Every structure is written in C-alpha cells, then in structure tokens.
mmCIF file of C-alpha atoms in Angstrom:
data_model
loop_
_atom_site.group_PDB
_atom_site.id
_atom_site.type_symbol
_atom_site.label_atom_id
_atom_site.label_comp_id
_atom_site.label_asym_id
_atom_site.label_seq_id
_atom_site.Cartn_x
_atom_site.Cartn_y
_atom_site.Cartn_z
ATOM 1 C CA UNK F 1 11.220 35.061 -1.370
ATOM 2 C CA UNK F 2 11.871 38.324 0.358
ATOM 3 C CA UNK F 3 10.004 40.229 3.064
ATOM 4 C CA UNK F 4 11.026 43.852 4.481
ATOM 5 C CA UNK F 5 10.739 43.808 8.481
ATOM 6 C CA UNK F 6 10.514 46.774 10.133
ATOM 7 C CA UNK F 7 12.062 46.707 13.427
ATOM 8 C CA UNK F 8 13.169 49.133 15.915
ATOM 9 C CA UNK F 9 16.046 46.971 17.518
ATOM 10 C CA UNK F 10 19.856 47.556 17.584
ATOM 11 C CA UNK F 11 22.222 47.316 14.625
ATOM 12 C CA UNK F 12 23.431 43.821 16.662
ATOM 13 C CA UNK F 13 19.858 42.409 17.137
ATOM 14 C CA UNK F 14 18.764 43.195 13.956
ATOM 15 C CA UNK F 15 21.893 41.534 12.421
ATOM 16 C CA UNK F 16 20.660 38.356 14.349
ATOM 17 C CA UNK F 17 17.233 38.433 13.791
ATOM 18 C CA UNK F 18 18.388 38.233 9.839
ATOM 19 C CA UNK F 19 20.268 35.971 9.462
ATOM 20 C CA UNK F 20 17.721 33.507 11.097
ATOM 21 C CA UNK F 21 14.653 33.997 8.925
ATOM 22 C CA UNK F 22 16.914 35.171 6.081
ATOM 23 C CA UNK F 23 14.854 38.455 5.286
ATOM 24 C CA UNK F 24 16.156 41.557 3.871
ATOM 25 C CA UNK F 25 15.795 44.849 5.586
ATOM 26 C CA UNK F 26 16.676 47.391 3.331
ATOM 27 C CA UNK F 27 18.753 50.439 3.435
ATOM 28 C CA UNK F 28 15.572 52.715 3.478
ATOM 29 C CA UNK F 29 14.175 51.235 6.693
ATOM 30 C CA UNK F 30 17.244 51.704 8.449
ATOM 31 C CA UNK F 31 17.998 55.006 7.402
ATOM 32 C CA UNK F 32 14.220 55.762 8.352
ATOM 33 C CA UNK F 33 13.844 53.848 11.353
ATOM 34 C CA UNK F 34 16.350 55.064 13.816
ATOM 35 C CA UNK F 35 17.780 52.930 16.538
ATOM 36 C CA UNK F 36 16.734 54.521 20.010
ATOM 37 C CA UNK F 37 19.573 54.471 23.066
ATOM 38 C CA UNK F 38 18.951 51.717 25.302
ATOM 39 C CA UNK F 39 16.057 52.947 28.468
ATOM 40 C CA UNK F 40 14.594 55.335 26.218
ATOM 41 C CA UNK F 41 11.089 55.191 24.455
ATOM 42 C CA UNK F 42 10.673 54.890 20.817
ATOM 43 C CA UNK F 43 9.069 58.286 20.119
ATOM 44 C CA UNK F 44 11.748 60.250 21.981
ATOM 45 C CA UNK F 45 11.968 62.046 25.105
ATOM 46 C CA UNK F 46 14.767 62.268 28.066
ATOM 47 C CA UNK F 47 14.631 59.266 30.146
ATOM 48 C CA UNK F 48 12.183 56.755 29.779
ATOM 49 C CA UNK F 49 9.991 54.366 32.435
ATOM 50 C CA UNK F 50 10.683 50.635 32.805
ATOM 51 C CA UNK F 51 6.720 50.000 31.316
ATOM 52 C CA UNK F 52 8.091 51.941 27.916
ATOM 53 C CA UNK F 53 11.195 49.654 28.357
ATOM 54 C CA UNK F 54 9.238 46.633 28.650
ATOM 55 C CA UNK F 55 6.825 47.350 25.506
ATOM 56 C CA UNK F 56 9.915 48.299 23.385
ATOM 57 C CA UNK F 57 11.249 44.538 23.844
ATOM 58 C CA UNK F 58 8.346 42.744 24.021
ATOM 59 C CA UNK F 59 7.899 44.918 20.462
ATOM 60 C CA UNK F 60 11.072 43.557 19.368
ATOM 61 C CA UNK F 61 10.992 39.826 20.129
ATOM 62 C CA UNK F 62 7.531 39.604 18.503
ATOM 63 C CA UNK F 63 9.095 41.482 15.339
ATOM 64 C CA UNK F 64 12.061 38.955 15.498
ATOM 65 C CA UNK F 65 9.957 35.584 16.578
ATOM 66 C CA UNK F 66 7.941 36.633 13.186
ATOM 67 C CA UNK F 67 10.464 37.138 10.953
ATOM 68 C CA UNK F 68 11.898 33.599 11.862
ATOM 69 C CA UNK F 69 8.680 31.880 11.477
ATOM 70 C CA UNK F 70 7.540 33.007 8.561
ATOM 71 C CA UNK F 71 10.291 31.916 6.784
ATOM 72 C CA UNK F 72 9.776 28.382 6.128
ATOM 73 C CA UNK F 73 5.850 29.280 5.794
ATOM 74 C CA UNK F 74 6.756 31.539 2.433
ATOM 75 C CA UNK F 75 8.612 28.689 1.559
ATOM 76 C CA UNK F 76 5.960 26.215 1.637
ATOM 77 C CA UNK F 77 3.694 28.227 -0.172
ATOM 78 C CA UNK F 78 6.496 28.584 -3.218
ATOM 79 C CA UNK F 79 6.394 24.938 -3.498
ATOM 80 C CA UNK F 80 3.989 23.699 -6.750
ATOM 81 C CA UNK F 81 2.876 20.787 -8.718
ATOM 82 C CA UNK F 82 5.915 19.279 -11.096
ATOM 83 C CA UNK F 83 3.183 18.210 -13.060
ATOM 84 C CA UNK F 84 1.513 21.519 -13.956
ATOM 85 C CA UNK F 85 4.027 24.025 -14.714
ATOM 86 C CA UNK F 86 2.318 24.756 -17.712
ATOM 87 C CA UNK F 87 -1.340 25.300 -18.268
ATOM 88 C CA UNK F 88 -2.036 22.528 -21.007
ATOM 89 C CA UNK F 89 -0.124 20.278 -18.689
ATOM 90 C CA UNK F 90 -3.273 20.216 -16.527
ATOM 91 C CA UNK F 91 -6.544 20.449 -18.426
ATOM 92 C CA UNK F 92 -10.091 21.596 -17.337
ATOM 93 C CA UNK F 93 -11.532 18.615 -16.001
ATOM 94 C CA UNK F 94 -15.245 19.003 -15.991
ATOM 95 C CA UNK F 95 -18.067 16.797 -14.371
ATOM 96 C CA UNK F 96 -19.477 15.048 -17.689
ATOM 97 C CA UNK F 97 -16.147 14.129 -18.764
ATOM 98 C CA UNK F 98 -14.852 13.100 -15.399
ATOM 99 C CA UNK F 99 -17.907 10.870 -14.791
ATOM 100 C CA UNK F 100 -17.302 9.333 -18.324
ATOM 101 C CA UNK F 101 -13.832 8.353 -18.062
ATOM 102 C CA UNK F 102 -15.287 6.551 -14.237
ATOM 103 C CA UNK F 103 -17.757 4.654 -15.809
ATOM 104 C CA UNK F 104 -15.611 3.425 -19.010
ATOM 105 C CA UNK F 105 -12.376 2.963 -17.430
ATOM 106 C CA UNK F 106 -12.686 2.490 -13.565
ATOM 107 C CA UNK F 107 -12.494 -1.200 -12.677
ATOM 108 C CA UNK F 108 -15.065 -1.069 -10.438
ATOM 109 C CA UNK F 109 -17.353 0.331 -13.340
ATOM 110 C CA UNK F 110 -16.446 -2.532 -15.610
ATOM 111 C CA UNK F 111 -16.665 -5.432 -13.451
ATOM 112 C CA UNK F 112 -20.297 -4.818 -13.396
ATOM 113 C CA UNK F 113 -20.037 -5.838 -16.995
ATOM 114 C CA UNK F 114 -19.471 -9.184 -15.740
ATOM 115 C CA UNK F 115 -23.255 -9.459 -14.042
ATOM 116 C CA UNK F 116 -24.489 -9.904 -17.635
ATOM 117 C CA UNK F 117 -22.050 -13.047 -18.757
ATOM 118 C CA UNK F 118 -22.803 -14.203 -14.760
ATOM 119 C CA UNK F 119 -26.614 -14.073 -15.643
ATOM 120 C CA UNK F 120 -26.128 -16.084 -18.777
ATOM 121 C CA UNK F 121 -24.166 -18.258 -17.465
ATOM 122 C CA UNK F 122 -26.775 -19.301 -15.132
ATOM 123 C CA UNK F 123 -29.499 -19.903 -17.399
ATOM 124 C CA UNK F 124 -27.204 -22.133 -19.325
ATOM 125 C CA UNK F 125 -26.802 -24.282 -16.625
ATOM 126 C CA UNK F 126 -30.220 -24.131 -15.323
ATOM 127 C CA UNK F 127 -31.758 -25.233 -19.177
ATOM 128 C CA UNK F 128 -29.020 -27.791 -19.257
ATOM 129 C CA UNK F 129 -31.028 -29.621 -17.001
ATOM 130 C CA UNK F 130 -33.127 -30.754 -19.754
ATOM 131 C CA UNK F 131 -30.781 -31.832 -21.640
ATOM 132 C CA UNK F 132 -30.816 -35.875 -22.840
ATOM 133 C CA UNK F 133 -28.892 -37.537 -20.213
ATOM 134 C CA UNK F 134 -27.083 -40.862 -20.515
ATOM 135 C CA UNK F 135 -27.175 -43.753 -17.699
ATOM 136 C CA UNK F 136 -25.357 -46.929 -17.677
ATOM 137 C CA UNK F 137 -24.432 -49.929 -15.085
ATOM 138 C CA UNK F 138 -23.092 -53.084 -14.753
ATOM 139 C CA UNK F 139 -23.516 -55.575 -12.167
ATOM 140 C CA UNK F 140 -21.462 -59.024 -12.376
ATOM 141 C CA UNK F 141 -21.375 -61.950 -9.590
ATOM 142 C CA UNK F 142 -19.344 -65.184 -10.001
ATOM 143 C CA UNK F 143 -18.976 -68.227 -8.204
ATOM 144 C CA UNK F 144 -16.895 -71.427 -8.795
ATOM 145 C CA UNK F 145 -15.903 -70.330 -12.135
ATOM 146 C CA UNK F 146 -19.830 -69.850 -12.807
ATOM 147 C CA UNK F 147 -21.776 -66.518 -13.200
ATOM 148 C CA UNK F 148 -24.343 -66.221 -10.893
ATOM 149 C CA UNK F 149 -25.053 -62.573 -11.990
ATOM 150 C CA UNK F 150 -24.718 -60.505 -14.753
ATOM 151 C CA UNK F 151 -26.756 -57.408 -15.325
ATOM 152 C CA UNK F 152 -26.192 -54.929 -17.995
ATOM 153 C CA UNK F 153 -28.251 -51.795 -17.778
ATOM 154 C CA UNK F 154 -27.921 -48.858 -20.423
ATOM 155 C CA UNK F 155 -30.267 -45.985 -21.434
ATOM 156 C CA UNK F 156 -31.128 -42.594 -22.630
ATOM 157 C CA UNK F 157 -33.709 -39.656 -21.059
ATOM 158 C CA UNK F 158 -35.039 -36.282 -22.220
ATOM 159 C CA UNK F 159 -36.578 -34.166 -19.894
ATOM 160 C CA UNK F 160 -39.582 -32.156 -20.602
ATOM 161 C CA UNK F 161 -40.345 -28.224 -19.066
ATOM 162 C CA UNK F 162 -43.537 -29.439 -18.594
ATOM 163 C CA UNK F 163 -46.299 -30.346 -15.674
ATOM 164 C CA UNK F 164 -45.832 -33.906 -14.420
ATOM 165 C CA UNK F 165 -42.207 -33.879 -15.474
ATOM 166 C CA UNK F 166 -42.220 -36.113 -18.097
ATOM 167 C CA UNK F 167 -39.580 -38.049 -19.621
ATOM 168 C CA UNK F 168 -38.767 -39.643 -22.842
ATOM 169 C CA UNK F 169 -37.020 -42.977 -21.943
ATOM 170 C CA UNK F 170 -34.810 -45.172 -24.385
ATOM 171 C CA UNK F 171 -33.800 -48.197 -22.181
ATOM 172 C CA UNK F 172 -31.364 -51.630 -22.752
ATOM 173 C CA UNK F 173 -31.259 -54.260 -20.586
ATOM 174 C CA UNK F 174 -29.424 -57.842 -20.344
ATOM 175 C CA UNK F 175 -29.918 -60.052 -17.403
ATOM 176 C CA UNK F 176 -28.259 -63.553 -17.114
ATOM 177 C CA UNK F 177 -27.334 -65.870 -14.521
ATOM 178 C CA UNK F 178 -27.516 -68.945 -12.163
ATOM 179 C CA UNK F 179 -28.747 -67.093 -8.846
ATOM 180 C CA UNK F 180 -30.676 -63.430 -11.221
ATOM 181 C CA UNK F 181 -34.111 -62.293 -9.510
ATOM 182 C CA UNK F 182 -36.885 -63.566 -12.259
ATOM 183 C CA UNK F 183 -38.136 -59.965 -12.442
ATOM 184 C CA UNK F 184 -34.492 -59.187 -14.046
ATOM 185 C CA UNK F 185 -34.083 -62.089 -15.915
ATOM 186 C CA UNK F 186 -33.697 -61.440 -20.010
ATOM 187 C CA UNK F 187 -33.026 -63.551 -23.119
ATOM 188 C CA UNK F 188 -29.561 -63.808 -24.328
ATOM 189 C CA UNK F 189 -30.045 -60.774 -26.624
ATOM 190 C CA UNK F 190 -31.366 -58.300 -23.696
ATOM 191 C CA UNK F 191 -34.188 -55.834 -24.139
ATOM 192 C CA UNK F 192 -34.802 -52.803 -24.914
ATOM 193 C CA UNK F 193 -37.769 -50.576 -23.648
ATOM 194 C CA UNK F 194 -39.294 -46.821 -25.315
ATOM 195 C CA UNK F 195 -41.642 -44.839 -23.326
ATOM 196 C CA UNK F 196 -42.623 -41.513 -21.403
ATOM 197 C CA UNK F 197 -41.790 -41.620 -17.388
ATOM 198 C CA UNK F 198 -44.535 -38.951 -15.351
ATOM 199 C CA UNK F 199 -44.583 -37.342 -11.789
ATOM 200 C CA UNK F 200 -48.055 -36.916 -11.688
ATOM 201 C CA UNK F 201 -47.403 -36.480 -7.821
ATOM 202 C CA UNK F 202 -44.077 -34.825 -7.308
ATOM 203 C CA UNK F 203 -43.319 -33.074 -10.255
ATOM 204 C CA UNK F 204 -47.111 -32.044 -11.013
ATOM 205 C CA UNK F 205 -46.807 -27.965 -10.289
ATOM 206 C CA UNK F 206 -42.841 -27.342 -10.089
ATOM 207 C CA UNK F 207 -39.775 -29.915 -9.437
ATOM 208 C CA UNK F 208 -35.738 -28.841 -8.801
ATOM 209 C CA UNK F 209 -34.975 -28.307 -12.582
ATOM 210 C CA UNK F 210 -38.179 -26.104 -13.454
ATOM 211 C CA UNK F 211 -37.371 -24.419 -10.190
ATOM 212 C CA UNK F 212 -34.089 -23.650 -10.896
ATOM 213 C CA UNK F 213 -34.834 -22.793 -14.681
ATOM 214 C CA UNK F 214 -37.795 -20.110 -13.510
ATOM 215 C CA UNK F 215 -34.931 -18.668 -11.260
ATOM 216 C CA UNK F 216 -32.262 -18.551 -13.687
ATOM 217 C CA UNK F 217 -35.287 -16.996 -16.605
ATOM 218 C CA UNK F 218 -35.445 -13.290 -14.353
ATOM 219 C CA UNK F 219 -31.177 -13.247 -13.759
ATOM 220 C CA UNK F 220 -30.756 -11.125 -16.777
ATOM 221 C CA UNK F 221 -33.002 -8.858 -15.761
ATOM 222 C CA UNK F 222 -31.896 -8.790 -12.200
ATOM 223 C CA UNK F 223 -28.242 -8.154 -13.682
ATOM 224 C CA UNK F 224 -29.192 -5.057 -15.154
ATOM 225 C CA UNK F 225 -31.037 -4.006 -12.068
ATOM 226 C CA UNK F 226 -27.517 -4.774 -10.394
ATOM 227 C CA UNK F 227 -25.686 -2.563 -12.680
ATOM 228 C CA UNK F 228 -28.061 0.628 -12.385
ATOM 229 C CA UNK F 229 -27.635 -0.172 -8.912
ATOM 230 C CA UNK F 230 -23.576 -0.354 -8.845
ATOM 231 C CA UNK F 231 -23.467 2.224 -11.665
ATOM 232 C CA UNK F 232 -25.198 5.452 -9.290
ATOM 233 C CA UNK F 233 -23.337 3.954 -6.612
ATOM 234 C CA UNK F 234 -20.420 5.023 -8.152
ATOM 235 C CA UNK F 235 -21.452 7.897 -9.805
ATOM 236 C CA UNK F 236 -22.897 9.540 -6.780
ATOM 237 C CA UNK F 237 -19.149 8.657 -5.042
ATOM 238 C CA UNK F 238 -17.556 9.922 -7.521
ATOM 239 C CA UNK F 239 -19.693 13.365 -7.418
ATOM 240 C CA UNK F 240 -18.784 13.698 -4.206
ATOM 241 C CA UNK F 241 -15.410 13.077 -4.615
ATOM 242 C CA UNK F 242 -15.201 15.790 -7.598
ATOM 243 C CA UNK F 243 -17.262 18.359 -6.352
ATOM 244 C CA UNK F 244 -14.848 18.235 -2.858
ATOM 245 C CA UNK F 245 -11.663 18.520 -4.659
ATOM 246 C CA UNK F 246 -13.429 21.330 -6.834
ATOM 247 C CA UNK F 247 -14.247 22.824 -3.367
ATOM 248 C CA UNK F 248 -10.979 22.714 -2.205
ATOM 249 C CA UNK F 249 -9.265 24.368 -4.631
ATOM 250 C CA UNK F 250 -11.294 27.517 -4.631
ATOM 251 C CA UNK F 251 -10.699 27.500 -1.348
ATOM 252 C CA UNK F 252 -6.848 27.340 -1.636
ATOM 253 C CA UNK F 253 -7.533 29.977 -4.421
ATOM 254 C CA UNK F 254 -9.206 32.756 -2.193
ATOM 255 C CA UNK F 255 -6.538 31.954 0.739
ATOM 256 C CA UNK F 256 -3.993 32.904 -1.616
ATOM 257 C CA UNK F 257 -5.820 36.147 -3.053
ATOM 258 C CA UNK F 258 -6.440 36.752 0.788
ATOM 259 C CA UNK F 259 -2.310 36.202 1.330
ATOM 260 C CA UNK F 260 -1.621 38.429 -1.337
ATOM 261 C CA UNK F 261 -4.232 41.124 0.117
ATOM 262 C CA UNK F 262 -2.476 40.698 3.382
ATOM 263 C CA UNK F 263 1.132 41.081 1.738
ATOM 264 C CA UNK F 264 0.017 44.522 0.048
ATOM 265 C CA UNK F 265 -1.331 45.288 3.308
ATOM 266 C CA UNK F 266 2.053 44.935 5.047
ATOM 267 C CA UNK F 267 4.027 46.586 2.186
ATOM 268 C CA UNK F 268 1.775 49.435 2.697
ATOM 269 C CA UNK F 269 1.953 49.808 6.486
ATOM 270 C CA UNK F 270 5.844 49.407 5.714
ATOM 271 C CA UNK F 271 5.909 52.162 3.606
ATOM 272 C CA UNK F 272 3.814 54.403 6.024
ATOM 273 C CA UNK F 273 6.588 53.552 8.784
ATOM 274 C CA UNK F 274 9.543 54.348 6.564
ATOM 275 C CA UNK F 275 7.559 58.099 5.641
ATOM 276 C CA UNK F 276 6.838 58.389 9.456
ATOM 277 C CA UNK F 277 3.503 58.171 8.968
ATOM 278 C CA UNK F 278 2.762 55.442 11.470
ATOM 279 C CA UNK F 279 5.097 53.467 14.416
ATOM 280 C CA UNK F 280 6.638 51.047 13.069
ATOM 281 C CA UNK F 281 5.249 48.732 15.800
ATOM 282 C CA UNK F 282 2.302 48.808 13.865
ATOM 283 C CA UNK F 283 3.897 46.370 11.378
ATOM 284 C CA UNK F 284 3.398 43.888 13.792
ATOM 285 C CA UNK F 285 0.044 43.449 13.340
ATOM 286 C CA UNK F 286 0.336 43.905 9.503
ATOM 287 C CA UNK F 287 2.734 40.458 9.762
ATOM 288 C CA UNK F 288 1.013 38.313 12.205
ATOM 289 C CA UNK F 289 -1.966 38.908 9.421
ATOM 290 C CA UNK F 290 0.288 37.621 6.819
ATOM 291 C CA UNK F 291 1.714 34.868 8.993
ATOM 292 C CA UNK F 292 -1.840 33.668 9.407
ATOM 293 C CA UNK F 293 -2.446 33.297 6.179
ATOM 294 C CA UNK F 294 0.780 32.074 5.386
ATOM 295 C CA UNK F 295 -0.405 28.840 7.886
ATOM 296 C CA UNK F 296 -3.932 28.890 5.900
ATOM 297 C CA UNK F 297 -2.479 28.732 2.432
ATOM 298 C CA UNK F 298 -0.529 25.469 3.890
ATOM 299 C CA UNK F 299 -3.449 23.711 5.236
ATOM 300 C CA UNK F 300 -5.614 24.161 1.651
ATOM 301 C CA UNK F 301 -2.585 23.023 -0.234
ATOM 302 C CA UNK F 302 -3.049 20.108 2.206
ATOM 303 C CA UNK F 303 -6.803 19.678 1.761
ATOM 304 C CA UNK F 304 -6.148 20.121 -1.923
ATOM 305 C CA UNK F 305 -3.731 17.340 -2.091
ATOM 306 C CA UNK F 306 -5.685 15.060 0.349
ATOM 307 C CA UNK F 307 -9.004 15.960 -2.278
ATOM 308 C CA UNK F 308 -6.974 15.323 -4.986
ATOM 309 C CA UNK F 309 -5.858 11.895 -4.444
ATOM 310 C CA UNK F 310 -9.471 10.811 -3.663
ATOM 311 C CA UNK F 311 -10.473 12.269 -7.163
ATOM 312 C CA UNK F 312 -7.655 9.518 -8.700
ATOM 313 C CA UNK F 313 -8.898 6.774 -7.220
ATOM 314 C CA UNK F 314 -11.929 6.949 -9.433
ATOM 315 C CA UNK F 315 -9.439 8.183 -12.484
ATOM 316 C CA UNK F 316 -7.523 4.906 -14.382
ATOM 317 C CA UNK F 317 -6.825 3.856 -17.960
ATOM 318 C CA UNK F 318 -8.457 1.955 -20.314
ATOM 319 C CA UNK F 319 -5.761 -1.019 -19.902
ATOM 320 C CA UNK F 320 -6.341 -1.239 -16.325
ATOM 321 C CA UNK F 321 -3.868 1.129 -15.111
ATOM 322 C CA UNK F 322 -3.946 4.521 -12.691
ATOM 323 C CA UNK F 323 -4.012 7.666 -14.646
ATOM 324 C CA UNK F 324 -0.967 10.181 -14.108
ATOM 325 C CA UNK F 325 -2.475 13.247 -15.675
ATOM 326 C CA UNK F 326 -3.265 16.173 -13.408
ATOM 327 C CA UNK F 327 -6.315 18.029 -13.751
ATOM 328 C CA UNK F 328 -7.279 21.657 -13.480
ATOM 329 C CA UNK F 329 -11.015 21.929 -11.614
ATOM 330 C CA UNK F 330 -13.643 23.907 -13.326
ATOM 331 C CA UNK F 331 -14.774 27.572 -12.816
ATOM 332 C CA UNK F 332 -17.520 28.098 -10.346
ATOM 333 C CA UNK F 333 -20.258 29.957 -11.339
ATOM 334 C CA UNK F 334 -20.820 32.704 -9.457
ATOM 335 C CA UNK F 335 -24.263 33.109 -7.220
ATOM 336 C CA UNK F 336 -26.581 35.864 -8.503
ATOM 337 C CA UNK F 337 -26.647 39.087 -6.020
ATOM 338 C CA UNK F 338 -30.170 38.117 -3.791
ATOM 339 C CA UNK F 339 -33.261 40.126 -4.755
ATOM 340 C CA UNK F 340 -33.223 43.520 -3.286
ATOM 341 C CA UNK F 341 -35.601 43.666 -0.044
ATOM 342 C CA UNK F 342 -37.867 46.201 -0.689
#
C-alpha cells in the first residue's frame, strides 16, 4: 500500500523520512513543492523570524512522525480472513437459520434431551416399588452334635397403590428344634400362609412408595418445563451473541467507508498542494484524519473478531464437533426517515 506525503523538508530529510514508513513521494510533489533555504519561511520572502523557523519544523516532524506511523496501520487494515476470500466461502448467516443450527446441534441444546429419558427413568424406579418382592432367611443353632434351632423362612409380597397399603402375602415357614420358641415351632413339613397385610395406621393417606410414585407421576411434565426453560435460555444468549457480532461488523463496515472518505480527502488536499492551491502544511491535517481512522478500522477488526468467536461457541456439528465455516452477517435494514415535524 502506497500513500503520497507532501512535505516541505530537504532532499536529505525527505530521503529519511522514506525510507522509514516506506511511502512514495512522487516526482510531481517534488517538482511542485519546492525545498525552501534553511531560516526562510515557506511562502517566500528575504529573511525569515525564528517563530516561522520553528513552525516550519515542527511542520516537518509531524509530516515525518505520520508517515512512519501510519505505515504498519495500512498494513493492518490489508490483513483479511483466509477463510473468506471468496464470497460463497462465507455465506449469509441469518437469525432463523443460526438459531436452528443452536438448538439442533449445540451440546448444550441437546443435553436437554436427556431431561426426558431422566424423567422416565424416575418413574420406573418409583413404580418398581410395587413390584412382587421376594424375602427369605435362615436361622440354624447346634449344640453337641444336636440342633437346637432351625428356622426356615421364605415368602412372596405384592404391593398395592392403594389406601392402607395393602399387601398380598405368600409365606413358607419350617421351624424345628430342641431349644425353638413354641410360637415358631412347625411340623416337619413347614407351613405355608396366603393373605392381605394393611396399614390402616401408617400407610392410611400416603406411605414412602406412593410418595415417591406421586413425585415421580409430574417429572415428565416438569422435564419439559425444564427444556422450555434451558431452550430460551439459550436462545435469548445466542440472540445476543448474533445480533453483537452483526453489530460489529457494520460498524467495521462504516469505519472503513469513513477510511476511504478520509483517503479521498487527503488525495484531494494533495492534489490542491501540488496545483498551489493550498500549503502543503495543510496535508497534515488531511493525514492525522486518515491516521485516525486507520487506528479505528483496527479496533472494529478487533471487536469483530472478539464478536465473532462468541457467535462459534453457540455454532458446532451434528457429530459433536466445532463448526469451521465462516459466516457473512445479514443486511440491516435501514430505519425509515422520521415523520416530518410540521
């Protein structure tokens, strides 16, 4: 990239000042803009004061400071996306599409898929508390080679959902010995028992496996309440997120219409100084306008990266893996002039 600085300096200084920024100063300017003998103004005259001295060099080492920062500014602002040299290498990303790749492919959009199989799961195990349940023990005592106790106890229960908390009971049970409680105590062949067991105290309203079925009966629906929940969580970051990196590149976009406006500007004033027109100190205000927005195009570019890499945190893959594709934002529609004031 290649600017024109007009300067008013020495063939020496002017040498100097570039070969630092590496700008060209053409052949025009410096058959236009004359060198003026050391100690005499710029516009002519016999002898000159030390003020018109002092102006003349502070003229020239803001001309030459300029020139040398600018440089690597230009630079910057030559420096692109790899991945969007062409136009369908970065597609129009618009809000309805981005939101729909976030909510089938971000990770943090399908793990709320899971609150549905974590619901089910729990009314499984809460209604496989009434499910038959088997119970079985043994108890055997011996003493001098002689069995002073030997209890066999077996049997089989089905809870009810129901008040009182009955039971169906299927119950076996052998009791022998020398030294057995009477109240134990069985034939050789055991017995076996059928009947219904009742809370009619404890278990008359609610008891710990009704409880925990009536809590486990409203988990579906509190899943799906969970994933509306998650779901415009996400969305509404993910808004934000889009419409920010939207905003910041219009934003880098009218910074570098409003460099380019500033670069015409400077040609122009150039080409004024080279007809005469206009001192060519007055280019020094035409460049410190560029410069300026030379340092403002950098710092969007920067906001435009930093808004960018937000936006891919909500963009992945279907397979569970970050998305490399760069997107173009949308147009912004343009606010209607306001109503005329009459």
């Amino acid at each position: 990239m290649s600017r024109e600085c007009v300067t008013t300096s020495t063939p020496p200084l002017r040498e100097v000042g570039r070969r630092q920024a590496g700008w060209r100063v053409s052949d025009d300017v410096r058959s236009s803009v004359h060198p003026q003998p050391f100690g005499q103004p710029p516009g002519g005259g016999s002898s000159g004061s030390g003020l018109d001295l002092i102006v003349h060099g502070l003229s020239l080492s803001i001309v030459l400071g300029l020139c040398v920062l600018a440089a690597p500014l230009a630079l910057a602002q030559d420096v692109g996306d790899p991945l969007c040299e062409t136009p369908a290498a970065c597609p129009v990303l618009t809000l309805d599409d981005f939101l729909d790749q976030v909510l089938r492919a971000n990770p943090a959009a399908r793990s709320l898929l899971l609150e549905t199989d974590r619901a089910q799961a729990a009314l499984l195990d809460a209604r496989g508390g009434f499910d038959p349940y088997l119970t079985s023990g043994y108890e055997y005592k011996t003493q001098e080679d002689k069995a002073k106790l030997n209890v066999l106890r077996s049997g089989v229960a089905l809870p009810f959902d129901l008040p009182m908390s009955p039971s169906l009971v299927l119950d076996y049970r052998r009791g022998r010995g020398s030294s057995i409680d009477p109240s134990v105590l069985t034939t050789r062949g055991g017995e076996t028992r059928f009947g219904v067991s009742v809370s009619p105290l404890q278990g008359f309203a609610t008891d710990k496996r009704r409880a925990a079925l009536s809590k486990a009966l409203i988990e579906p629906d509190l899943a799906v309440a969970v994933q509306d929940r998650g779901r415009n969580l996400i969305v509404l970051d993910a808004t934000e997120a889009f419409w920010m990196w939207v905003e910041a590149g219009r934003i880098l976009q009218i910074n570098q219409e409003l460099l380019d406006l500033a670069t015409q500007r400077l040609d122009l004033v150039v080409r004024q100084a080279r007809a005469g027109e206009t001192a060519a100190v007055d280019s020094v205000e035409a460049e410190l306008a560029v410069v300026g927005r030379e340092g403002k195009v950098v710092s969007a570019q920067r906001k435009a990266e930093e808004a960018r890499v937000k936006l891919d945190v909500f963009l992945w893959n279907e397979d569970g893996t970050p998305q490399t594709t760069r997107y173009t934002p949308p147009p912004v529609p343009m606010l209607p002039p306001p109503p005329d004031a009459d």
